[in-house]
Amino acid sequence: MTQEKIYVAGHRGMVGSAIVRRLLALGHPQNQIVIRTHAELDLTNQGAVQAFFAAEKPTQVYLAAAKVGGIHANSMYPADFIYANLMIQANVIEAAFQNGVQKLLFLGSSCIYPRMAQQPMSEDALLTGGLEPTNEPYAIAKIAGIKMCESYNRQYGASHGVDYRSVMPTNLYGPGDNYHPENSHVIPALIRRFHEAKISNAPSVAIWGTGTPRREFLYVDDMAAASVHIMQLPKATYDQHTTPMQSHINVGSGADVTIAEVAQTIAQTIGYSGKVVFDTTKADGTPRKWMSSSRINALGWQAKVDLIQGLAFAYQDFVSKQ
Ligand SMILES: NC(=O)c1ccc[n+]([C@@H]2O[C@H](COP(=O)([O-])OP(=O)(O)OC[C@H]3O[C@@H](n4cnc5c(N)ncnc54)[C@H](OP(=O)(O)O)[C@@H]3O)[C@@H](O)[C@H]2O)c1
């Protein structure tokens, strides 16, 4: 591993903390990893971000800081979501450029793809149709982040060696997840519910919908490994698999599972012996959502942690925080 000075933005978040773990595991010296909490550095504050970069002079940036939330938060606070995310990425990318950073990795999300995108969603589905309305402002900010990276590459790649890349993960889970009872994603929400059902000896746990929709999940340490892998690829290799105006890379596990299978696996992981029932009066949502990971697979990366293993690790993390 090179002696880069690496800034991990959002190091307290689920993804940022996994990236720090990955860098340390690869032997990157801790004193060459720069971190700031949100309280220490508000990334929506342009002046503060510029002063931070000028003082610290990192040589690489992982941009894993973002204002993230579920459907409810996104529909209640759309202005906050579009403003904060546009500001964070505009400030960090511009300050990185102004301070000579040549390598930056921007973290996006699968919500950048059109609501009706063909499955599995491949990178070229971007900007081919309307977005899911519930998180459109967030998705627009993420699309702008990809386009910022590409624009800096196109304008300053040859003259300044700028090489800014983007990765788009599928649904992530694992240590550092948000287990909030009302405002969390499928896996952490189910972990909490089955755990509580086990403790209270509840005879059954009801899952919304038929359980048949298929979703893809990736363990967050696999995502961190993918992020470092993409950051470290030689430029010629990255360029071979991308184009200047379609440079983002999907990161998925390659396997999708039904909600019923996820629920059963979580019940087994936790040791819940009651029944799993499906409340078919509730809506199912999109029947299938999964990403094409053929581009990143061709670039030499594959997920390593399967769902059974990943859920066991996630549950250990959940229990350790109770
Ligand atoms: N989790 C997933 O399933 C998933 C899936 C696909 C993509 N992603 C992407 O991965 C990235 C990281 O997500 P995550 O799940 O790790 O989110 P997270 O756990 O909420 O972490 C985000 C981090 O960013 C920090 N942050 C937010 N606003 C900030 C600001 N104004 N200044 C400084 N720091 C700020 C947060 O600090 P505070 O908490 O103190 O505000 C937090 O530490 C996002 O771009 C997201 O779109 C996540």
mmCIF file of C-alpha atoms and ligand atoms in Angstrom:
data_model
loop_
_atom_site.group_PDB
_atom_site.id
_atom_site.type_symbol
_atom_site.label_atom_id
_atom_site.label_comp_id
_atom_site.label_asym_id
_atom_site.label_seq_id
_atom_site.Cartn_x
_atom_site.Cartn_y
_atom_site.Cartn_z
ATOM 1 C CA MET A 1 0.000 0.000 0.000
ATOM 2 C CA THR A 2 1.299 3.433 -0.929
ATOM 3 C CA GLN A 3 1.985 6.126 1.653
ATOM 4 C CA GLU A 4 -0.891 8.284 0.508
ATOM 5 C CA LYS A 5 -2.458 10.694 2.998
ATOM 6 C CA ILE A 6 -6.069 9.634 2.790
ATOM 7 C CA TYR A 7 -9.084 11.688 3.858
ATOM 8 C CA VAL A 8 -12.146 9.540 4.570
ATOM 9 C CA ALA A 9 -15.140 11.887 4.678
ATOM 10 C CA GLY A 10 -17.965 10.397 6.763
ATOM 11 C CA HIS A 11 -15.711 8.030 8.757
ATOM 12 C CA ARG A 12 -18.341 7.599 11.484
ATOM 13 C CA GLY A 13 -20.953 6.395 9.019
ATOM 14 C CA MET A 14 -21.565 2.776 8.071
ATOM 15 C CA VAL A 15 -19.620 2.973 4.789
ATOM 16 C CA GLY A 16 -16.919 5.433 5.885
ATOM 17 C CA SER A 17 -16.074 3.390 8.986
ATOM 18 C CA ALA A 18 -15.820 0.225 6.861
ATOM 19 C CA ILE A 19 -13.450 2.026 4.459
ATOM 20 C CA VAL A 20 -11.230 3.046 7.384
ATOM 21 C CA ARG A 21 -11.268 -0.599 8.638
ATOM 22 C CA ARG A 22 -10.298 -1.786 5.169
ATOM 23 C CA LEU A 23 -7.427 0.695 4.792
ATOM 24 C CA LEU A 24 -6.045 -0.261 8.210
ATOM 25 C CA ALA A 25 -6.410 -3.974 7.417
ATOM 26 C CA LEU A 26 -4.381 -3.421 4.254
ATOM 27 C CA GLY A 27 -1.626 -1.926 6.383
ATOM 28 C CA HIS A 28 -2.209 1.735 5.691
ATOM 29 C CA PRO A 29 -0.743 3.654 8.645
ATOM 30 C CA GLN A 30 -3.379 5.150 10.926
ATOM 31 C CA ASN A 31 -1.533 8.476 11.074
ATOM 32 C CA GLN A 32 -1.911 8.769 7.296
ATOM 33 C CA ILE A 33 -5.706 8.583 7.499
ATOM 34 C CA VAL A 34 -7.323 11.977 8.020
ATOM 35 C CA ILE A 35 -10.744 12.118 9.633
ATOM 36 C CA ARG A 36 -13.059 14.808 11.000
ATOM 37 C CA THR A 37 -16.404 14.357 12.706
ATOM 38 C CA HIS A 38 -19.423 16.306 11.487
ATOM 39 C CA ALA A 39 -19.119 18.510 14.595
ATOM 40 C CA GLU A 40 -15.466 19.272 13.783
ATOM 41 C CA LEU A 41 -16.028 19.947 10.086
ATOM 42 C CA ASP A 42 -19.428 20.680 8.556
ATOM 43 C CA LEU A 43 -18.933 19.722 4.922
ATOM 44 C CA THR A 44 -21.760 22.025 3.793
ATOM 45 C CA ASN A 45 -19.574 24.955 4.920
ATOM 46 C CA GLN A 46 -17.458 25.888 1.914
ATOM 47 C CA GLY A 47 -14.970 28.068 3.796
ATOM 48 C CA ALA A 48 -14.377 25.440 6.459
ATOM 49 C CA VAL A 49 -13.857 22.705 3.848
ATOM 50 C CA GLN A 50 -11.370 24.817 1.910
ATOM 51 C CA ALA A 51 -9.447 25.672 5.084
ATOM 52 C CA PHE A 52 -9.368 21.978 6.078
ATOM 53 C CA PHE A 53 -7.951 20.861 2.711
ATOM 54 C CA ALA A 54 -5.410 23.691 2.664
ATOM 55 C CA ALA A 55 -4.202 22.725 6.154
ATOM 56 C CA GLU A 56 -4.231 18.921 5.820
ATOM 57 C CA LYS A 57 -3.302 18.491 2.140
ATOM 58 C CA PRO A 58 -4.600 14.934 1.734
ATOM 59 C CA THR A 59 -3.542 13.150 -1.460
ATOM 60 C CA GLN A 60 -6.611 10.893 -1.769
ATOM 61 C CA VAL A 61 -10.251 11.314 -0.781
ATOM 62 C CA TYR A 62 -13.030 8.806 -0.144
ATOM 63 C CA LEU A 63 -16.265 10.804 -0.171
ATOM 64 C CA ALA A 64 -18.590 8.704 2.018
ATOM 65 C CA ALA A 65 -20.212 11.620 3.869
ATOM 66 C CA ALA A 66 -23.796 12.279 2.880
ATOM 67 C CA LYS A 67 -27.137 13.190 4.347
ATOM 68 C CA VAL A 68 -28.844 9.811 4.219
ATOM 69 C CA GLY A 69 -32.380 8.838 5.186
ATOM 70 C CA GLY A 70 -35.319 6.551 4.513
ATOM 71 C CA ILE A 71 -38.462 7.190 2.467
ATOM 72 C CA HIS A 72 -40.138 9.102 5.285
ATOM 73 C CA ALA A 73 -37.249 11.526 5.888
ATOM 74 C CA ASN A 74 -36.716 12.002 2.140
ATOM 75 C CA SER A 75 -40.344 12.925 1.566
ATOM 76 C CA MET A 76 -40.586 15.185 4.638
ATOM 77 C CA TYR A 77 -37.314 17.071 4.074
ATOM 78 C CA PRO A 78 -36.558 17.082 0.316
ATOM 79 C CA ALA A 79 -34.943 20.533 0.470
ATOM 80 C CA ASP A 80 -32.527 19.417 3.201
ATOM 81 C CA PHE A 81 -31.573 16.313 1.233
ATOM 82 C CA ILE A 82 -30.852 18.037 -2.066
ATOM 83 C CA TYR A 83 -29.143 21.053 -0.460
ATOM 84 C CA ALA A 84 -26.872 19.173 1.959
ATOM 85 C CA ASN A 85 -25.779 16.559 -0.547
ATOM 86 C CA LEU A 86 -25.092 19.027 -3.358
ATOM 87 C CA MET A 87 -23.114 21.229 -0.958
ATOM 88 C CA ILE A 88 -21.095 18.386 0.599
ATOM 89 C CA GLN A 89 -19.960 17.012 -2.743
ATOM 90 C CA ALA A 90 -19.438 20.392 -4.451
ATOM 91 C CA ASN A 91 -17.343 21.635 -1.519
ATOM 92 C CA VAL A 92 -15.266 18.479 -1.167
ATOM 93 C CA ILE A 93 -14.648 17.925 -4.885
ATOM 94 C CA GLU A 94 -13.719 21.547 -5.590
ATOM 95 C CA ALA A 95 -11.488 21.864 -2.480
ATOM 96 C CA ALA A 96 -9.822 18.540 -3.375
ATOM 97 C CA PHE A 97 -9.092 19.858 -6.850
ATOM 98 C CA GLN A 98 -7.861 23.252 -5.582
ATOM 99 C CA ASN A 99 -5.456 21.451 -3.260
ATOM 100 C CA GLY A 100 -3.952 19.089 -5.798
ATOM 101 C CA VAL A 101 -5.849 15.885 -4.946
ATOM 102 C CA GLN A 102 -5.625 13.629 -7.987
ATOM 103 C CA LYS A 103 -7.559 10.641 -6.666
ATOM 104 C CA LEU A 104 -11.071 10.843 -5.251
ATOM 105 C CA LEU A 105 -13.821 8.234 -4.922
ATOM 106 C CA PHE A 106 -17.422 9.403 -4.770
ATOM 107 C CA LEU A 107 -20.033 7.166 -3.135
ATOM 108 C CA GLY A 108 -23.449 7.205 -4.778
ATOM 109 C CA SER A 109 -26.402 4.883 -4.639
ATOM 110 C CA SER A 110 -28.579 2.658 -6.841
ATOM 111 C CA CYS A 111 -31.395 5.238 -6.541
ATOM 112 C CA ILE A 112 -29.710 7.167 -9.403
ATOM 113 C CA TYR A 113 -31.330 4.758 -11.859
ATOM 114 C CA PRO A 114 -34.753 5.298 -13.428
ATOM 115 C CA ARG A 115 -37.728 3.860 -11.568
ATOM 116 C CA MET A 116 -38.554 1.604 -14.516
ATOM 117 C CA ALA A 117 -34.959 0.645 -15.379
ATOM 118 C CA GLN A 118 -34.492 -2.790 -16.893
ATOM 119 C CA GLN A 119 -33.249 -5.393 -14.403
ATOM 120 C CA PRO A 120 -30.464 -5.979 -13.636
ATOM 121 C CA MET A 121 -29.689 -2.253 -13.760
ATOM 122 C CA SER A 122 -26.528 -1.580 -15.693
ATOM 123 C CA GLU A 123 -24.485 1.604 -15.646
ATOM 124 C CA ASP A 124 -25.837 2.722 -19.020
ATOM 125 C CA ALA A 125 -29.379 2.994 -17.576
ATOM 126 C CA LEU A 126 -28.374 6.331 -16.011
ATOM 127 C CA LEU A 127 -30.449 9.279 -17.305
ATOM 128 C CA THR A 128 -32.664 7.114 -19.507
ATOM 129 C CA GLY A 129 -35.913 7.737 -17.604
ATOM 130 C CA GLY A 130 -37.761 9.297 -14.669
ATOM 131 C CA LEU A 131 -36.601 8.631 -11.112
ATOM 132 C CA GLU A 132 -38.486 7.225 -8.134
ATOM 133 C CA PRO A 133 -40.335 10.348 -6.863
ATOM 134 C CA THR A 134 -39.842 9.634 -3.143
ATOM 135 C CA ASN A 135 -36.089 10.181 -3.227
ATOM 136 C CA GLU A 136 -35.685 12.145 -6.439
ATOM 137 C CA PRO A 137 -33.931 15.151 -4.809
ATOM 138 C CA TYR A 138 -31.369 12.846 -3.166
ATOM 139 C CA ALA A 139 -30.864 10.926 -6.424
ATOM 140 C CA ILE A 140 -30.435 14.146 -8.425
ATOM 141 C CA ALA A 141 -27.699 15.225 -6.001
ATOM 142 C CA LYS A 142 -25.964 11.853 -6.427
ATOM 143 C CA ILE A 143 -26.202 12.089 -10.229
ATOM 144 C CA ALA A 144 -24.701 15.588 -9.988
ATOM 145 C CA GLY A 145 -21.851 14.095 -7.928
ATOM 146 C CA ILE A 146 -21.046 11.589 -10.676
ATOM 147 C CA LYS A 147 -21.213 14.340 -13.281
ATOM 148 C CA MET A 148 -18.951 16.593 -11.186
ATOM 149 C CA CYS A 149 -16.299 13.864 -11.040
ATOM 150 C CA GLU A 150 -16.570 13.346 -14.795
ATOM 151 C CA SER A 151 -16.452 17.070 -15.547
ATOM 152 C CA TYR A 152 -13.305 17.593 -13.453
ATOM 153 C CA ASN A 153 -11.706 14.595 -15.184
ATOM 154 C CA ARG A 154 -12.619 15.947 -18.602
ATOM 155 C CA GLN A 155 -11.414 19.470 -17.889
ATOM 156 C CA TYR A 156 -8.423 18.767 -15.650
ATOM 157 C CA GLY A 157 -7.513 15.115 -16.301
ATOM 158 C CA ALA A 158 -4.802 15.786 -18.852
ATOM 159 C CA SER A 159 -3.519 19.069 -17.372
ATOM 160 C CA HIS A 160 -3.638 18.229 -13.633
ATOM 161 C CA GLY A 161 -3.780 14.427 -13.474
ATOM 162 C CA VAL A 162 -7.280 14.567 -11.952
ATOM 163 C CA ASP A 163 -8.808 11.077 -11.712
ATOM 164 C CA TYR A 164 -12.118 11.143 -9.818
ATOM 165 C CA ARG A 165 -14.179 7.941 -9.796
ATOM 166 C CA SER A 166 -17.671 6.960 -8.628
ATOM 167 C CA VAL A 167 -19.151 3.782 -7.192
ATOM 168 C CA MET A 168 -22.864 2.991 -6.855
ATOM 169 C CA PRO A 169 -23.615 0.402 -4.169
ATOM 170 C CA THR A 170 -26.750 -1.666 -3.879
ATOM 171 C CA ASN A 171 -28.476 -1.936 -0.433
ATOM 172 C CA LEU A 172 -25.812 -2.270 2.240
ATOM 173 C CA TYR A 173 -25.951 -3.765 5.730
ATOM 174 C CA GLY A 174 -23.523 -4.620 8.502
ATOM 175 C CA PRO A 175 -21.666 -3.012 11.405
ATOM 176 C CA GLY A 176 -22.576 0.623 11.955
ATOM 177 C CA ASP A 177 -26.043 0.250 10.403
ATOM 178 C CA ASN A 178 -28.973 2.316 11.621
ATOM 179 C CA TYR A 179 -31.328 0.133 13.700
ATOM 180 C CA HIS A 180 -33.861 2.864 14.416
ATOM 181 C CA PRO A 181 -37.316 1.254 14.956
ATOM 182 C CA GLU A 182 -39.134 3.434 12.380
ATOM 183 C CA ASN A 183 -36.468 4.855 10.129
ATOM 184 C CA SER A 184 -34.210 2.018 9.041
ATOM 185 C CA HIS A 185 -33.671 -0.171 5.959
ATOM 186 C CA VAL A 186 -35.082 -3.706 5.535
ATOM 187 C CA ILE A 187 -32.274 -5.738 7.134
ATOM 188 C CA PRO A 188 -31.619 -3.639 10.268
ATOM 189 C CA ALA A 189 -35.381 -3.201 10.770
ATOM 190 C CA LEU A 190 -35.948 -6.976 10.607
ATOM 191 C CA ILE A 191 -32.974 -7.690 12.882
ATOM 192 C CA ARG A 192 -34.499 -5.431 15.512
ATOM 193 C CA ARG A 193 -37.990 -6.886 15.129
ATOM 194 C CA PHE A 194 -36.911 -10.543 15.296
ATOM 195 C CA HIS A 195 -34.580 -9.817 18.206
ATOM 196 C CA GLU A 196 -37.388 -8.137 20.151
ATOM 197 C CA ALA A 197 -39.816 -10.946 19.236
ATOM 198 C CA LYS A 198 -37.339 -13.528 20.547
ATOM 199 C CA ILE A 199 -36.885 -11.685 23.836
ATOM 200 C CA SER A 200 -40.622 -11.217 24.383
ATOM 201 C CA ASN A 201 -41.451 -14.769 23.183
ATOM 202 C CA ALA A 202 -43.826 -13.344 20.585
ATOM 203 C CA PRO A 203 -45.550 -16.214 18.694
ATOM 204 C CA SER A 204 -45.153 -14.563 15.268
ATOM 205 C CA VAL A 205 -43.584 -11.697 13.382
ATOM 206 C CA ALA A 206 -45.582 -10.078 10.580
ATOM 207 C CA ILE A 207 -43.785 -8.957 7.446
ATOM 208 C CA TRP A 208 -45.418 -6.354 5.214
ATOM 209 C CA GLY A 209 -46.502 -7.652 1.798
ATOM 210 C CA THR A 210 -46.294 -11.099 0.229
ATOM 211 C CA GLY A 211 -42.567 -11.607 0.843
ATOM 212 C CA THR A 212 -42.045 -12.257 -2.875
ATOM 213 C CA PRO A 213 -40.268 -9.029 -3.983
ATOM 214 C CA ARG A 214 -36.605 -9.654 -4.720
ATOM 215 C CA ARG A 215 -33.847 -7.391 -3.416
ATOM 216 C CA GLU A 216 -30.061 -7.381 -3.472
ATOM 217 C CA PHE A 217 -27.922 -6.855 -0.361
ATOM 218 C CA LEU A 218 -24.198 -6.355 0.098
ATOM 219 C CA TYR A 219 -22.217 -6.627 3.318
ATOM 220 C CA VAL A 220 -20.614 -3.265 4.022
ATOM 221 C CA ASP A 221 -17.055 -4.608 4.385
ATOM 222 C CA ASP A 222 -17.373 -6.010 0.866
ATOM 223 C CA MET A 223 -18.387 -2.512 -0.224
ATOM 224 C CA ALA A 224 -15.325 -1.043 1.468
ATOM 225 C CA ALA A 225 -13.107 -3.603 -0.258
ATOM 226 C CA ALA A 226 -14.713 -2.681 -3.597
ATOM 227 C CA SER A 227 -14.156 1.025 -2.919
ATOM 228 C CA VAL A 228 -10.438 0.584 -2.212
ATOM 229 C CA HIS A 229 -10.137 -1.787 -5.197
ATOM 230 C CA ILE A 230 -11.647 0.778 -7.563
ATOM 231 C CA MET A 231 -9.572 3.625 -6.088
ATOM 232 C CA GLN A 232 -6.366 1.637 -6.615
ATOM 233 C CA LEU A 233 -6.986 0.416 -10.165
ATOM 234 C CA PRO A 234 -4.503 1.769 -12.672
ATOM 235 C CA LYS A 235 -6.031 4.619 -14.677
ATOM 236 C CA ALA A 236 -5.604 2.761 -17.963
ATOM 237 C CA THR A 237 -7.629 -0.181 -16.600
ATOM 238 C CA TYR A 238 -10.399 2.078 -15.246
ATOM 239 C CA ASP A 239 -10.530 3.974 -18.545
ATOM 240 C CA GLN A 240 -10.772 0.735 -20.505
ATOM 241 C CA HIS A 241 -14.004 -0.209 -18.704
ATOM 242 C CA THR A 242 -15.655 3.235 -18.549
ATOM 243 C CA THR A 243 -16.174 6.259 -20.782
ATOM 244 C CA PRO A 244 -15.567 9.916 -19.854
ATOM 245 C CA MET A 245 -19.311 10.590 -19.621
ATOM 246 C CA GLN A 246 -20.315 7.235 -18.154
ATOM 247 C CA SER A 247 -17.668 6.518 -15.588
ATOM 248 C CA HIS A 248 -19.576 5.226 -12.551
ATOM 249 C CA ILE A 249 -19.352 1.618 -11.426
ATOM 250 C CA ASN A 250 -22.076 -0.494 -9.801
ATOM 251 C CA VAL A 251 -21.215 -2.531 -6.731
ATOM 252 C CA GLY A 252 -23.549 -5.403 -5.926
ATOM 253 C CA SER A 253 -23.418 -8.919 -4.524
ATOM 254 C CA GLY A 254 -24.677 -10.316 -7.826
ATOM 255 C CA ALA A 255 -27.390 -12.323 -6.054
ATOM 256 C CA ASP A 256 -30.865 -11.193 -5.175
ATOM 257 C CA VAL A 257 -33.164 -12.837 -2.647
ATOM 258 C CA THR A 258 -36.845 -12.610 -1.782
ATOM 259 C CA ILE A 259 -37.913 -10.643 1.272
ATOM 260 C CA ALA A 260 -39.296 -13.945 2.645
ATOM 261 C CA GLU A 261 -35.850 -15.566 2.333
ATOM 262 C CA VAL A 262 -34.195 -12.608 4.059
ATOM 263 C CA ALA A 263 -36.745 -12.749 6.885
ATOM 264 C CA GLN A 264 -36.289 -16.522 7.353
ATOM 265 C CA THR A 265 -32.505 -16.203 7.347
ATOM 266 C CA ILE A 266 -32.632 -13.415 9.933
ATOM 267 C CA ALA A 267 -35.006 -15.474 12.109
ATOM 268 C CA GLN A 268 -32.557 -18.412 11.952
ATOM 269 C CA THR A 269 -29.534 -16.192 12.654
ATOM 270 C CA ILE A 270 -31.209 -14.777 15.721
ATOM 271 C CA GLY A 271 -32.634 -18.106 16.863
ATOM 272 C CA TYR A 272 -36.252 -16.959 16.727
ATOM 273 C CA SER A 273 -38.496 -20.018 16.669
ATOM 274 C CA GLY A 274 -41.905 -18.357 16.213
ATOM 275 C CA LYS A 275 -43.758 -18.013 12.917
ATOM 276 C CA VAL A 276 -43.038 -15.572 10.109
ATOM 277 C CA VAL A 277 -46.349 -14.390 8.654
ATOM 278 C CA PHE A 278 -47.003 -12.162 5.670
ATOM 279 C CA ASP A 279 -49.458 -9.295 5.840
ATOM 280 C CA THR A 280 -50.682 -9.394 2.252
ATOM 281 C CA THR A 281 -52.954 -6.382 2.775
ATOM 282 C CA LYS A 282 -49.792 -4.230 2.616
ATOM 283 C CA ALA A 283 -48.256 -3.157 -0.696
ATOM 284 C CA ASP A 284 -45.217 -5.001 -2.054
ATOM 285 C CA GLY A 285 -43.292 -2.284 -3.893
ATOM 286 C CA THR A 286 -41.172 -2.999 -6.974
ATOM 287 C CA PRO A 287 -41.090 -6.737 -7.717
ATOM 288 C CA ARG A 288 -37.353 -6.864 -8.319
ATOM 289 C CA LYS A 289 -34.385 -4.541 -7.796
ATOM 290 C CA TRP A 290 -30.882 -5.652 -8.520
ATOM 291 C CA MET A 291 -27.812 -4.227 -10.163
ATOM 292 C CA SER A 292 -25.627 -5.535 -12.886
ATOM 293 C CA SER A 293 -22.170 -5.935 -11.357
ATOM 294 C CA SER A 294 -20.558 -7.233 -14.522
ATOM 295 C CA ARG A 295 -18.396 -4.126 -14.911
ATOM 296 C CA ILE A 296 -16.806 -4.371 -11.459
ATOM 297 C CA ASN A 297 -16.531 -8.161 -11.774
ATOM 298 C CA ALA A 298 -14.602 -7.660 -15.027
ATOM 299 C CA LEU A 299 -12.387 -5.241 -13.101
ATOM 300 C CA GLY A 300 -11.375 -8.050 -10.744
ATOM 301 C CA TRP A 301 -13.660 -7.613 -7.731
ATOM 302 C CA GLN A 302 -16.378 -9.890 -6.345
ATOM 303 C CA ALA A 303 -18.375 -9.948 -3.123
ATOM 304 C CA LYS A 304 -16.979 -12.415 -0.579
ATOM 305 C CA VAL A 305 -19.415 -12.386 2.340
ATOM 306 C CA ASP A 306 -22.650 -14.277 1.682
ATOM 307 C CA LEU A 307 -25.950 -13.335 3.291
ATOM 308 C CA ILE A 308 -25.831 -16.005 6.026
ATOM 309 C CA GLN A 309 -22.331 -14.985 7.135
ATOM 310 C CA GLY A 310 -23.050 -11.269 6.760
ATOM 311 C CA LEU A 311 -26.240 -11.455 8.819
ATOM 312 C CA ALA A 312 -24.385 -13.283 11.592
ATOM 313 C CA PHE A 313 -21.803 -10.462 11.723
ATOM 314 C CA ALA A 314 -24.535 -7.819 11.569
ATOM 315 C CA TYR A 315 -26.441 -9.448 14.421
ATOM 316 C CA GLN A 316 -23.283 -9.586 16.568
ATOM 317 C CA ASP A 317 -22.876 -5.856 15.944
ATOM 318 C CA PHE A 318 -26.520 -5.167 16.829
ATOM 319 C CA VAL A 319 -26.306 -7.190 20.068
ATOM 320 C CA SER A 320 -23.056 -5.488 21.088
ATOM 321 C CA LYS A 321 -24.883 -2.150 21.017
ATOM 322 C CA GLN A 322 -27.905 -3.188 23.119
HETATM 323 N N1 LIG B 1 -26.376 2.393 3.629
HETATM 324 C C1 LIG B 1 -26.722 1.952 2.431
HETATM 325 O O1 LIG B 1 -27.484 0.983 2.288
HETATM 326 C C2 LIG B 1 -26.186 2.609 1.213
HETATM 327 C C3 LIG B 1 -26.536 2.063 0.007
HETATM 328 C C4 LIG B 1 -26.067 2.653 -1.134
HETATM 329 C C5 LIG B 1 -25.273 3.772 -1.040
HETATM 330 N N2 LIG B 1 -24.918 4.288 0.127
HETATM 331 C C6 LIG B 1 -24.101 5.510 0.109
HETATM 332 O O2 LIG B 1 -22.961 5.459 0.932
HETATM 333 C C7 LIG B 1 -22.701 6.766 1.453
HETATM 334 C C8 LIG B 1 -22.577 6.682 2.951
HETATM 335 O O3 LIG B 1 -23.762 6.112 3.478
HETATM 336 P P1 LIG B 1 -23.850 5.503 4.949
HETATM 337 O O4 LIG B 1 -24.869 4.439 4.900
HETATM 338 O O5 LIG B 1 -22.486 5.223 5.466
HETATM 339 O O6 LIG B 1 -24.470 6.761 5.713
HETATM 340 P P2 LIG B 1 -24.317 7.166 7.252
HETATM 341 O O7 LIG B 1 -24.085 5.952 8.080
HETATM 342 O O8 LIG B 1 -25.465 8.053 7.561
HETATM 343 O O9 LIG B 1 -22.973 8.030 7.248
HETATM 344 C C9 LIG B 1 -22.877 9.291 6.641
HETATM 345 C C10 LIG B 1 -21.833 10.075 7.389
HETATM 346 O O10 LIG B 1 -21.743 11.393 6.800
HETATM 347 C C11 LIG B 1 -21.694 12.345 7.854
HETATM 348 N N3 LIG B 1 -22.244 13.628 7.423
HETATM 349 C C12 LIG B 1 -23.503 13.907 7.008
HETATM 350 N N4 LIG B 1 -23.637 15.217 6.757
HETATM 351 C C13 LIG B 1 -22.436 15.797 7.043
HETATM 352 C C14 LIG B 1 -21.953 17.126 6.996
HETATM 353 N N5 LIG B 1 -22.727 18.152 6.609
HETATM 354 N N6 LIG B 1 -20.666 17.358 7.372
HETATM 355 C C15 LIG B 1 -19.874 16.345 7.780
HETATM 356 N N7 LIG B 1 -20.275 15.061 7.840
HETATM 357 C C16 LIG B 1 -21.548 14.784 7.468
HETATM 358 C C17 LIG B 1 -22.564 11.752 8.940
HETATM 359 O O11 LIG B 1 -22.261 12.350 10.171
HETATM 360 P P3 LIG B 1 -23.482 12.660 11.193
HETATM 361 O O12 LIG B 1 -24.180 11.355 11.391
HETATM 362 O O13 LIG B 1 -22.784 13.186 12.400
HETATM 363 O O14 LIG B 1 -24.346 13.674 10.498
HETATM 364 C C18 LIG B 1 -22.177 10.277 8.855
HETATM 365 O O15 LIG B 1 -21.032 10.000 9.625
HETATM 366 C C19 LIG B 1 -23.848 7.672 0.979
HETATM 367 O O16 LIG B 1 -23.414 8.397 -0.142
HETATM 368 C C20 LIG B 1 -24.906 6.696 0.558
HETATM 369 O O17 LIG B 1 -25.679 7.181 -0.512
HETATM 370 C C21 LIG B 1 -25.355 3.738 1.288
#
